[in-house]
mmCIF file of C-alpha atoms in Angstrom:
data_model
loop_
_atom_site.group_PDB
_atom_site.id
_atom_site.type_symbol
_atom_site.label_atom_id
_atom_site.label_comp_id
_atom_site.label_asym_id
_atom_site.label_seq_id
_atom_site.Cartn_x
_atom_site.Cartn_y
_atom_site.Cartn_z
ATOM 1 C CA MET E 1 -46.978 -69.096 1.831
ATOM 2 C CA ARG E 2 -43.606 -66.421 1.065
ATOM 3 C CA PHE E 3 -46.727 -63.582 -0.712
ATOM 4 C CA PHE E 4 -48.482 -64.476 2.194
ATOM 5 C CA CYS E 5 -45.608 -63.696 4.611
ATOM 6 C CA VAL E 6 -44.711 -60.888 2.899
ATOM 7 C CA ALA E 7 -47.998 -59.425 2.663
ATOM 8 C CA THR E 8 -48.629 -59.796 6.344
ATOM 9 C CA LEU E 9 -45.283 -58.345 7.142
ATOM 10 C CA VAL E 10 -45.984 -55.375 5.080
ATOM 11 C CA LEU E 11 -49.362 -55.184 6.501
ATOM 12 C CA LEU E 12 -47.894 -55.231 10.453
ATOM 13 C CA ALA E 13 -45.951 -52.779 9.453
ATOM 14 C CA LEU E 14 -48.676 -50.375 7.778
ATOM 15 C CA VAL E 15 -50.455 -51.100 11.117
ATOM 16 C CA ALA E 16 -47.493 -49.635 13.145
ATOM 17 C CA SER E 17 -46.952 -46.416 11.241
ATOM 18 C CA VAL E 18 -49.743 -45.823 11.071
ATOM 19 C CA GLU E 19 -49.768 -46.020 14.905
ATOM 20 C CA GLY E 20 -46.694 -44.484 15.649
ATOM 21 C CA TRP E 21 -47.897 -41.220 13.254
ATOM 22 C CA ARG E 22 -50.913 -41.572 15.306
ATOM 23 C CA VAL E 23 -48.959 -41.272 19.158
ATOM 24 C CA GLU E 24 -46.693 -38.498 17.232
ATOM 25 C CA SER E 25 -49.542 -36.629 16.353
ATOM 26 C CA ARG E 26 -51.224 -36.775 19.622
ATOM 27 C CA ALA E 27 -48.020 -35.865 21.548
ATOM 28 C CA ARG E 28 -47.818 -32.993 18.859
ATOM 29 C CA ASP E 29 -50.885 -31.488 19.675
ATOM 30 C CA GLY E 30 -50.840 -31.465 23.518
ATOM 31 C CA LEU E 31 -53.616 -34.306 23.392
ATOM 32 C CA MET E 32 -52.078 -37.662 25.095
ATOM 33 C CA THR E 33 -53.029 -38.295 28.352
ATOM 34 C CA PHE E 34 -50.760 -38.921 31.385
ATOM 35 C CA GLU E 35 -51.204 -42.519 31.410
ATOM 36 C CA ALA E 36 -50.658 -42.538 27.416
ATOM 37 C CA PHE E 37 -47.231 -40.555 28.212
ATOM 38 C CA ILE E 38 -45.848 -43.106 30.698
ATOM 39 C CA LYS E 39 -46.197 -45.916 28.104
ATOM 40 C CA GLN E 40 -44.589 -43.800 24.944
ATOM 41 C CA PHE E 41 -41.333 -42.702 27.118
ATOM 42 C CA ASN E 42 -41.212 -45.918 29.684
ATOM 43 C CA LYS E 43 -41.713 -43.656 32.479
ATOM 44 C CA ASP E 44 -41.491 -45.675 36.025
ATOM 45 C CA TYR E 45 -42.626 -43.112 39.335
ATOM 46 C CA SER E 46 -43.336 -44.467 42.933
ATOM 47 C CA PRO E 47 -46.680 -42.926 43.972
ATOM 48 C CA SER E 48 -45.758 -39.961 45.854
ATOM 49 C CA GLU E 49 -43.860 -39.236 42.478
ATOM 50 C CA TYR E 50 -46.757 -40.214 40.165
ATOM 51 C CA VAL E 51 -48.819 -37.447 41.863
ATOM 52 C CA LYS E 52 -45.880 -34.587 41.375
ATOM 53 C CA ARG E 53 -45.153 -35.478 37.894
ATOM 54 C CA LYS E 54 -49.188 -35.964 36.703
ATOM 55 C CA GLN E 55 -49.403 -32.075 38.467
ATOM 56 C CA ILE E 56 -46.462 -30.820 36.337
ATOM 57 C CA PHE E 57 -47.742 -33.161 33.227
ATOM 58 C CA GLU E 58 -50.897 -31.255 32.933
ATOM 59 C CA ALA E 59 -49.094 -28.021 33.450
ATOM 60 C CA ASN E 60 -46.942 -28.232 30.903
ATOM 61 C CA VAL E 61 -49.843 -29.562 28.535
ATOM 62 C CA VAL E 62 -51.617 -26.984 29.483
ATOM 63 C CA ASP E 63 -49.218 -24.210 28.186
ATOM 64 C CA ILE E 64 -48.578 -26.182 25.254
ATOM 65 C CA LEU E 65 -52.572 -25.951 24.463
ATOM 66 C CA LYS E 66 -52.182 -22.098 24.560
ATOM 67 C CA HIS E 67 -49.468 -22.142 22.691
ATOM 68 C CA ASN E 68 -50.356 -23.780 19.696
ATOM 69 C CA SER E 69 -53.613 -22.263 19.769
ATOM 70 C CA GLU E 70 -52.115 -18.396 19.657
ATOM 71 C CA GLY E 71 -50.747 -18.938 16.060
ATOM 72 C CA HIS E 72 -46.983 -18.998 16.328
ATOM 73 C CA SER E 73 -44.366 -20.171 13.917
ATOM 74 C CA TYR E 74 -43.358 -22.486 15.619
ATOM 75 C CA TYR E 75 -45.773 -25.032 17.622
ATOM 76 C CA LYS E 76 -44.923 -27.480 20.887
ATOM 77 C CA GLY E 77 -45.239 -30.788 21.793
ATOM 78 C CA ILE E 78 -44.836 -33.810 24.412
ATOM 79 C CA ASN E 79 -41.707 -34.796 24.452
ATOM 80 C CA GLU E 80 -39.596 -36.818 27.165
ATOM 81 C CA MET E 81 -38.948 -33.809 28.937
ATOM 82 C CA SER E 82 -42.960 -33.608 29.848
ATOM 83 C CA ASP E 83 -42.978 -34.201 33.313
ATOM 84 C CA TRP E 84 -40.146 -32.162 34.065
ATOM 85 C CA THR E 85 -40.452 -28.193 35.795
ATOM 86 C CA HIS E 86 -38.547 -25.607 34.048
ATOM 87 C CA ASP E 87 -35.998 -25.593 36.608
ATOM 88 C CA GLU E 88 -35.199 -29.198 36.075
ATOM 89 C CA PHE E 89 -34.809 -28.671 32.529
ATOM 90 C CA MET E 90 -32.448 -25.655 32.877
ATOM 91 C CA HIS E 91 -30.326 -28.267 34.519
ATOM 92 C CA LEU E 92 -30.265 -29.986 31.730
ATOM 93 C CA ASN E 93 -28.865 -27.016 30.031
ATOM 94 C CA ALA E 94 -25.202 -26.697 31.454
ATOM 95 C CA ALA E 95 -23.229 -26.374 28.177
ATOM 96 C CA ARG E 96 -21.998 -22.892 26.697
ATOM 97 C CA GLY E 97 -20.582 -20.710 24.836
ATOM 98 C CA LEU E 98 -17.133 -19.003 24.247
ATOM 99 C CA MET E 99 -15.701 -16.471 26.122
ATOM 100 C CA LYS E 100 -11.990 -17.250 25.559
ATOM 101 C CA GLN E 101 -9.810 -15.291 27.533
ATOM 102 C CA LYS E 102 -9.646 -17.941 29.914
ATOM 103 C CA VAL E 103 -10.375 -20.846 27.718
ATOM 104 C CA THR E 104 -7.333 -20.430 25.444
ATOM 105 C CA GLN E 105 -4.865 -20.345 28.714
ATOM 106 C CA ASN E 106 -2.373 -23.347 29.371
ATOM 107 C CA LEU E 107 -2.825 -24.905 24.921
ATOM 108 C CA HIS E 108 0.233 -26.677 23.874
ATOM 109 C CA ASP E 109 1.699 -24.608 21.623
ATOM 110 C CA SER E 110 1.004 -27.485 18.812
ATOM 111 C CA PHE E 111 -2.276 -26.545 19.636
ATOM 112 C CA THR E 112 -3.739 -23.963 17.047
ATOM 113 C CA VAL E 113 -6.410 -21.392 17.358
ATOM 114 C CA LYS E 114 -7.222 -20.041 13.889
ATOM 115 C CA GLN E 115 -9.816 -17.188 12.899
ATOM 116 C CA PHE E 116 -12.153 -17.842 10.067
ATOM 117 C CA GLU E 117 -11.591 -15.807 7.262
ATOM 118 C CA ARG E 118 -14.420 -14.482 5.517
ATOM 119 C CA THR E 119 -13.656 -14.179 1.850
ATOM 120 C CA ASN E 120 -17.597 -12.981 0.676
ATOM 121 C CA ARG E 121 -18.193 -16.201 -1.701
ATOM 122 C CA SER E 122 -21.909 -16.362 -3.371
ATOM 123 C CA LEU E 123 -23.634 -18.362 -0.906
ATOM 124 C CA PRO E 124 -26.141 -21.584 -1.891
ATOM 125 C CA HIS E 125 -29.810 -20.273 -0.990
ATOM 126 C CA ARG E 126 -30.148 -23.698 1.131
ATOM 127 C CA VAL E 127 -27.450 -26.127 3.489
ATOM 128 C CA ASP E 128 -28.585 -29.205 4.928
ATOM 129 C CA TYR E 129 -26.324 -31.741 5.601
ATOM 130 C CA ARG E 130 -28.918 -34.437 6.626
ATOM 131 C CA ARG E 131 -28.362 -34.804 2.648
ATOM 132 C CA HIS E 132 -24.697 -34.908 2.133
ATOM 133 C CA HIS E 133 -23.553 -38.022 0.334
ATOM 134 C CA PRO E 134 -21.639 -39.649 1.958
ATOM 135 C CA PRO E 135 -22.833 -39.173 5.402
ATOM 136 C CA ILE E 136 -21.184 -36.531 7.442
ATOM 137 C CA LEU E 137 -23.795 -36.722 10.367
ATOM 138 C CA THR E 138 -24.276 -39.788 12.650
ATOM 139 C CA SER E 139 -27.317 -40.126 14.255
ATOM 140 C CA ILE E 140 -29.211 -38.205 16.970
ATOM 141 C CA LYS E 141 -28.000 -38.507 20.454
ATOM 142 C CA ASN E 142 -29.929 -38.319 23.619
ATOM 143 C CA GLN E 143 -27.722 -36.623 26.731
ATOM 144 C CA GLY E 144 -29.775 -37.475 29.150
ATOM 145 C CA ASN E 145 -30.259 -35.857 32.511
ATOM 146 C CA CYS E 146 -26.818 -34.538 32.303
ATOM 147 C CA GLY E 147 -25.668 -30.634 30.931
ATOM 148 C CA SER E 148 -22.936 -32.640 28.449
ATOM 149 C CA CYS E 149 -24.497 -30.876 25.437
ATOM 150 C CA TRP E 150 -20.990 -29.225 25.307
ATOM 151 C CA ALA E 151 -19.583 -32.859 24.809
ATOM 152 C CA HIS E 152 -21.944 -33.899 22.499
ATOM 153 C CA SER E 153 -21.671 -30.542 20.401
ATOM 154 C CA ALA E 154 -17.948 -31.033 19.620
ATOM 155 C CA VAL E 155 -18.408 -35.263 18.946
ATOM 156 C CA GLU E 156 -20.985 -34.465 16.739
ATOM 157 C CA ALA E 157 -18.424 -31.564 15.157
ATOM 158 C CA ILE E 158 -15.217 -33.656 15.157
ATOM 159 C CA GLU E 159 -17.430 -36.799 13.559
ATOM 160 C CA SER E 160 -18.754 -34.577 10.600
ATOM 161 C CA HIS E 161 -15.014 -32.935 10.043
ATOM 162 C CA TRP E 162 -13.234 -36.384 10.382
ATOM 163 C CA ALA E 163 -16.157 -37.272 7.729
ATOM 164 C CA LEU E 164 -15.490 -34.700 5.400
ATOM 165 C CA ALA E 165 -11.397 -34.894 5.340
ATOM 166 C CA THR E 166 -11.646 -38.766 5.064
ATOM 167 C CA GLY E 167 -14.859 -40.280 3.764
ATOM 168 C CA ASN E 168 -15.030 -42.417 6.659
ATOM 169 C CA LEU E 169 -17.850 -41.684 9.801
ATOM 170 C CA HIS E 170 -17.599 -42.885 13.145
ATOM 171 C CA VAL E 171 -19.660 -42.810 16.032
ATOM 172 C CA LEU E 172 -17.096 -41.242 18.452
ATOM 173 C CA SER E 173 -17.388 -41.387 21.993
ATOM 174 C CA GLN E 174 -18.975 -38.492 23.913
ATOM 175 C CA GLN E 175 -18.408 -40.518 27.052
ATOM 176 C CA GLN E 176 -14.855 -40.105 27.197
ATOM 177 C CA ILE E 177 -15.292 -35.589 26.900
ATOM 178 C CA THR E 178 -17.591 -36.025 29.463
ATOM 179 C CA SER E 179 -15.831 -37.415 31.981
ATOM 180 C CA CYS E 180 -11.891 -36.382 31.053
ATOM 181 C CA THR E 181 -11.757 -33.002 29.952
ATOM 182 C CA PRO E 182 -9.903 -30.607 32.651
ATOM 183 C CA ASN E 183 -12.088 -26.937 33.232
ATOM 184 C CA PRO E 184 -9.653 -25.714 35.468
ATOM 185 C CA ASN E 185 -10.731 -22.052 34.812
ATOM 186 C CA HIS E 186 -14.190 -23.168 35.365
ATOM 187 C CA CYS E 187 -15.569 -22.007 31.984
ATOM 188 C CA GLY E 188 -19.404 -22.518 30.891
ATOM 189 C CA GLY E 189 -19.259 -24.899 34.057
ATOM 190 C CA THR E 190 -17.304 -27.261 36.441
ATOM 191 C CA GLY E 191 -17.160 -29.813 33.621
ATOM 192 C CA GLY E 192 -18.993 -32.928 33.100
ATOM 193 C CA CYS E 193 -22.399 -32.968 33.416
ATOM 194 C CA SER E 194 -22.679 -29.673 34.760
ATOM 195 C CA GLY E 195 -20.707 -27.894 31.994
ATOM 196 C CA SER E 196 -17.662 -26.898 29.885
ATOM 197 C CA VAL E 197 -17.268 -25.494 26.692
ATOM 198 C CA GLU E 198 -16.263 -27.422 23.085
ATOM 199 C CA GLN E 199 -13.057 -25.684 22.573
ATOM 200 C CA LEU E 200 -11.755 -27.532 25.546
ATOM 201 C CA ALA E 201 -13.033 -30.757 24.499
ATOM 202 C CA PHE E 202 -11.327 -29.820 21.334
ATOM 203 C CA ALA E 203 -7.985 -29.102 23.306
ATOM 204 C CA TYR E 204 -8.602 -32.282 25.292
ATOM 205 C CA ILE E 205 -8.774 -34.640 21.768
ATOM 206 C CA HIS E 206 -5.451 -33.205 20.972
ATOM 207 C CA ASP E 207 -3.869 -33.343 24.245
ATOM 208 C CA ALA E 208 -5.000 -36.946 24.776
ATOM 209 C CA GLY E 209 -3.738 -38.542 21.297
ATOM 210 C CA GLY E 210 -7.462 -38.604 19.772
ATOM 211 C CA ILE E 211 -11.155 -39.860 20.550
ATOM 212 C CA ALA E 212 -12.305 -43.373 20.551
ATOM 213 C CA GLU E 213 -15.004 -44.836 19.186
ATOM 214 C CA GLU E 214 -19.042 -45.192 21.188
ATOM 215 C CA TRP E 215 -18.727 -48.701 20.806
ATOM 216 C CA SER E 216 -15.644 -48.846 22.931
ATOM 217 C CA TYR E 217 -15.898 -46.162 25.525
ATOM 218 C CA PRO E 218 -20.052 -45.842 25.817
ATOM 219 C CA TYR E 219 -22.143 -42.907 27.047
ATOM 220 C CA THR E 220 -23.276 -44.007 30.630
ATOM 221 C CA SER E 221 -23.910 -39.913 32.085
ATOM 222 C CA TYR E 222 -27.641 -40.067 31.289
ATOM 223 C CA TYR E 223 -28.516 -39.818 34.743
ATOM 224 C CA GLY E 224 -26.201 -36.979 35.651
ATOM 225 C CA ASP E 225 -23.105 -38.581 36.504
ATOM 226 C CA SER E 226 -20.071 -37.308 34.666
ATOM 227 C CA GLY E 227 -17.946 -40.386 35.414
ATOM 228 C CA VAL E 228 -14.831 -41.264 36.104
ATOM 229 C CA CYS E 229 -11.769 -40.628 33.003
ATOM 230 C CA LYS E 230 -10.822 -44.234 31.870
ATOM 231 C CA SER E 231 -7.502 -44.647 30.056
ATOM 232 C CA VAL E 232 -7.834 -45.165 26.268
ATOM 233 C CA SER E 233 -5.558 -47.588 24.142
ATOM 234 C CA PRO E 234 -3.651 -45.674 21.401
ATOM 235 C CA PHE E 235 -5.159 -48.616 19.274
ATOM 236 C CA GLU E 236 -8.571 -47.309 20.246
ATOM 237 C CA MET E 237 -8.150 -43.983 18.529
ATOM 238 C CA ILE E 238 -10.022 -43.353 15.489
ATOM 239 C CA ALA E 239 -9.664 -39.376 15.105
ATOM 240 C CA LYS E 240 -7.366 -36.699 15.944
ATOM 241 C CA VAL E 241 -8.038 -32.906 15.983
ATOM 242 C CA LYS E 242 -4.753 -30.310 15.738
ATOM 243 C CA GLY E 243 -6.930 -27.244 17.089
ATOM 244 C CA TYR E 244 -10.332 -25.352 15.692
ATOM 245 C CA VAL E 245 -11.262 -22.313 14.068
ATOM 246 C CA GLU E 246 -13.228 -19.599 15.695
ATOM 247 C CA VAL E 247 -15.709 -17.950 13.149
ATOM 248 C CA ALA E 248 -16.134 -14.059 13.625
ATOM 249 C CA LYS E 249 -18.432 -13.137 16.597
ATOM 250 C CA ASP E 250 -21.765 -11.773 16.050
ATOM 251 C CA ASP E 251 -21.058 -11.744 12.089
ATOM 252 C CA GLN E 252 -23.686 -13.628 10.406
ATOM 253 C CA GLU E 253 -22.468 -13.795 6.974
ATOM 254 C CA ALA E 254 -19.021 -15.173 8.301
ATOM 255 C CA LEU E 255 -21.235 -18.114 9.922
ATOM 256 C CA MET E 256 -23.310 -18.832 7.079
ATOM 257 C CA GLU E 257 -20.273 -18.814 4.574
ATOM 258 C CA ALA E 258 -18.367 -21.406 7.227
ATOM 259 C CA VAL E 259 -21.436 -23.623 7.469
ATOM 260 C CA ALA E 260 -21.802 -23.637 3.769
ATOM 261 C CA TYR E 261 -18.127 -24.131 3.013
ATOM 262 C CA GLU E 262 -16.210 -25.153 5.672
ATOM 263 C CA GLY E 263 -18.795 -27.646 6.887
ATOM 264 C CA PRO E 264 -21.150 -28.543 10.194
ATOM 265 C CA ILE E 265 -20.199 -25.992 13.305
ATOM 266 C CA SER E 266 -20.506 -25.954 17.064
ATOM 267 C CA VAL E 267 -22.780 -23.233 18.107
ATOM 268 C CA SER E 268 -23.927 -21.874 21.632
ATOM 269 C CA VAL E 269 -27.632 -20.912 22.368
ATOM 270 C CA ASP E 270 -29.993 -19.917 24.794
ATOM 271 C CA ALA E 271 -31.888 -22.598 25.372
ATOM 272 C CA THR E 272 -34.175 -21.593 28.097
ATOM 273 C CA TYR E 273 -37.701 -21.986 26.149
ATOM 274 C CA TRP E 274 -36.854 -24.695 24.336
ATOM 275 C CA GLN E 275 -38.516 -27.730 26.071
ATOM 276 C CA SER E 276 -41.849 -28.282 24.395
ATOM 277 C CA TYR E 277 -40.628 -27.445 20.916
ATOM 278 C CA ALA E 278 -41.768 -29.858 18.606
ATOM 279 C CA GLY E 279 -41.990 -28.198 15.197
ATOM 280 C CA GLY E 280 -41.742 -25.235 12.612
ATOM 281 C CA ILE E 281 -39.865 -22.025 12.911
ATOM 282 C CA PHE E 282 -38.792 -20.888 16.411
ATOM 283 C CA ASN E 283 -38.479 -17.449 17.063
ATOM 284 C CA GLY E 284 -39.094 -17.716 21.343
ATOM 285 C CA CYS E 285 -36.340 -16.286 22.280
ATOM 286 C CA ASN E 286 -36.655 -12.531 24.192
ATOM 287 C CA TYR E 287 -33.887 -10.237 24.073
ATOM 288 C CA SER E 288 -35.807 -7.679 26.331
ATOM 289 C CA LEU E 289 -36.262 -10.816 29.234
ATOM 290 C CA ASN E 290 -31.567 -11.595 28.096
ATOM 291 C CA ILE E 291 -29.849 -13.638 26.434
ATOM 292 C CA THR E 292 -28.156 -16.422 28.365
ATOM 293 C CA GLN E 293 -26.139 -18.533 26.123
ATOM 294 C CA ASN E 294 -26.921 -22.216 28.293
ATOM 295 C CA HIS E 295 -26.735 -24.969 25.426
ATOM 296 C CA ALA E 296 -24.097 -25.847 22.733
ATOM 297 C CA VAL E 297 -26.041 -27.310 19.664
ATOM 298 C CA GLN E 298 -24.734 -28.135 16.000
ATOM 299 C CA LEU E 299 -25.490 -26.328 12.976
ATOM 300 C CA VAL E 300 -25.904 -28.077 10.484
ATOM 301 C CA GLY E 301 -27.320 -25.761 7.830
ATOM 302 C CA TYR E 302 -29.692 -22.942 6.915
ATOM 303 C CA GLY E 303 -32.662 -22.707 4.469
ATOM 304 C CA PHE E 304 -35.800 -20.558 3.613
ATOM 305 C CA GLU E 305 -39.161 -21.832 4.354
ATOM 306 C CA ARG E 306 -42.017 -20.189 1.548
ATOM 307 C CA LYS E 307 -44.938 -21.013 3.403
ATOM 308 C CA THR E 308 -44.163 -18.276 6.224
ATOM 309 C CA ASN E 309 -41.696 -16.204 4.200
ATOM 310 C CA GLN E 310 -38.736 -17.220 6.792
ATOM 311 C CA HIS E 311 -35.358 -17.765 6.822
ATOM 312 C CA TYR E 312 -34.034 -20.461 9.321
ATOM 313 C CA TRP E 313 -31.008 -22.054 10.778
ATOM 314 C CA LEU E 314 -31.220 -25.951 11.136
ATOM 315 C CA ILE E 315 -29.691 -26.879 13.936
ATOM 316 C CA ARG E 316 -28.983 -30.232 15.021
ATOM 317 C CA ASN E 317 -29.636 -30.757 19.213
ATOM 318 C CA SER E 318 -28.727 -33.679 21.459
ATOM 319 C CA TRP E 319 -31.879 -34.384 23.171
ATOM 320 C CA GLY E 320 -33.209 -37.761 20.935
ATOM 321 C CA PRO E 321 -34.851 -37.869 18.007
ATOM 322 C CA ARG E 322 -38.627 -37.642 19.923
ATOM 323 C CA TRP E 323 -37.592 -33.869 20.831
ATOM 324 C CA GLY E 324 -38.585 -31.392 17.946
ATOM 325 C CA GLU E 325 -38.526 -32.280 13.666
ATOM 326 C CA HIS E 326 -37.033 -35.713 14.649
ATOM 327 C CA GLY E 327 -34.308 -34.318 17.150
ATOM 328 C CA TYR E 328 -33.580 -31.028 14.650
ATOM 329 C CA MET E 329 -34.592 -27.747 14.891
ATOM 330 C CA ARG E 330 -35.254 -24.720 12.796
ATOM 331 C CA LEU E 331 -34.581 -21.337 14.326
ATOM 332 C CA LEU E 332 -35.179 -18.578 12.961
ATOM 333 C CA ARG E 333 -32.671 -16.503 10.629
ATOM 334 C CA THR E 334 -33.474 -12.736 10.249
ATOM 335 C CA ARG E 335 -31.810 -10.462 7.788
ATOM 336 C CA LYS E 336 -30.388 -7.973 10.090
ATOM 337 C CA PRO E 337 -29.464 -9.705 13.148
ATOM 338 C CA GLU E 338 -31.011 -8.912 16.898
ATOM 339 C CA CYS E 339 -28.703 -7.949 19.342
ATOM 340 C CA GLY E 340 -28.617 -7.675 22.842
ATOM 341 C CA TRP E 341 -26.630 -7.826 26.626
ATOM 342 C CA ASP E 342 -26.324 -11.207 28.310
ATOM 343 C CA VAL E 343 -26.041 -9.510 31.798
ATOM 344 C CA ASN E 344 -25.754 -13.323 33.274
ATOM 345 C CA THR E 345 -22.538 -15.024 31.334
ATOM 346 C CA HIS E 346 -21.729 -16.519 34.567
ATOM 347 C CA MET E 347 -24.561 -18.613 34.450
ATOM 348 C CA GLY E 348 -23.788 -19.284 30.571
ATOM 349 C CA SER E 349 -20.402 -18.698 28.804
ATOM 350 C CA ALA E 350 -18.404 -17.231 31.675
ATOM 351 C CA CYS E 351 -15.086 -18.795 32.869
ATOM 352 C CA ASP E 352 -13.523 -17.530 36.229
ATOM 353 C CA GLY E 353 -12.696 -13.988 35.975
ATOM 354 C CA ASP E 354 -14.741 -13.307 33.166
ATOM 355 C CA PRO E 355 -16.678 -10.280 32.078
ATOM 356 C CA ASP E 356 -20.192 -10.654 33.736
ATOM 357 C CA THR E 357 -21.800 -8.902 30.413
ATOM 358 C CA GLU E 358 -21.531 -10.033 27.172
ATOM 359 C CA TRP E 359 -23.149 -8.614 23.953
ATOM 360 C CA VAL E 360 -24.575 -11.257 21.511
ATOM 361 C CA CYS E 361 -26.335 -11.795 18.599
ATOM 362 C CA GLY E 362 -28.939 -13.711 16.514
ATOM 363 C CA THR E 363 -31.781 -15.440 17.135
ATOM 364 C CA CYS E 364 -30.802 -17.456 20.641
ATOM 365 C CA GLY E 365 -27.605 -16.254 20.573
ATOM 366 C CA ILE E 366 -26.169 -18.077 17.734
ATOM 367 C CA LEU E 367 -23.971 -15.576 16.549
ATOM 368 C CA THR E 368 -21.715 -15.602 19.302
ATOM 369 C CA GLY E 369 -19.427 -18.149 20.158
ATOM 370 C CA ALA E 370 -19.062 -20.330 17.053
ATOM 371 C CA SER E 371 -16.371 -23.032 15.717
ATOM 372 C CA TYR E 372 -15.020 -25.909 14.596
ATOM 373 C CA PRO E 373 -12.414 -28.715 14.826
ATOM 374 C CA ILE E 374 -9.489 -28.657 12.913
ATOM 375 C CA PRO E 375 -8.821 -32.720 12.018
ATOM 376 C CA ASP E 376 -5.528 -33.763 12.414
ATOM 377 C CA VAL E 377 -5.693 -36.496 9.478
ATOM 378 C CA GLY E 378 -2.016 -36.134 8.074
ATOM 379 C CA SER E 379 -0.591 -37.211 11.583
ATOM 380 C CA PHE E 380 -2.693 -40.251 11.929
ATOM 381 C CA ALA E 381 -1.730 -43.551 12.357
ATOM 382 C CA HIS E 382 -3.241 -46.926 13.139
#
């Protein structure tokens, strides 16, 4: 009887696995019907909304099929955002890069801002922190319909660097950062779900005395409400930060050295064309159309794909595990980085009073505005 039960469970697991693969394959190939999409992603519409979303979905499927027939280095697929217009998707990208003219104002003297010192160490051919042991990456998160990717990027970086420093990996609170981080100079937005920058999150955690775990301050901003900042007991603080390190602007070797030897990095990118990304090495940012850094993610490595003879950056996103390559993305890394002007910085990284233009480099601007936190392990006491 025990063997029968085990065999049955194995068979059921195999069937579920095959069915899951079929659903994923249909989504990847753009062959999923709207009804299957509704079921797969638990969508619920009013009658009028159903008609609207069906039209948007079908238009996005046409784009997916067209793109995938053209032989690109990356492919598109159906995901949770396939019933969104491009404007709705852009509302999600309310996270920004670093223009430090105003970011570093009013910081406490005890808060440290350092520059990464490149030493030209030999670089490993591949870095992938998903394979690090013990683990230093928590599971993929979903920011929902809230422009809080700056908070997710900052928290992910703190989780990783705290784990590297202490050996303890904690799931930390994105909601605390989203709801509580002040943004008086409107750096990258007006704060919360309307955008900010990772460096302000690091400074807030320092000033607040630490950050709580996710279970004690859970994420609630899925539908665009930044939430009200709640007081957090000192006993709930699980990690502290004493500053952050900036990686030299537009220096590809410096960023590679930093991620290889220091750990995962918070980076800012132009995610304008990422909505339907499903896999492969993304090269869809176009400097001739302007690069606006409107999204924050975590850089967790780099590598090389022999099949396509392409180098790439390994990106961890915050749009859920069913986006991209199980929540991750490979972004083209050219030997000589492409550069150009961001002529619309106030839709991205700028603070009030910052210039309207900025020189940015790397695929999707990845080389401009990278930083990582300095964990304050020595002063931590529970």
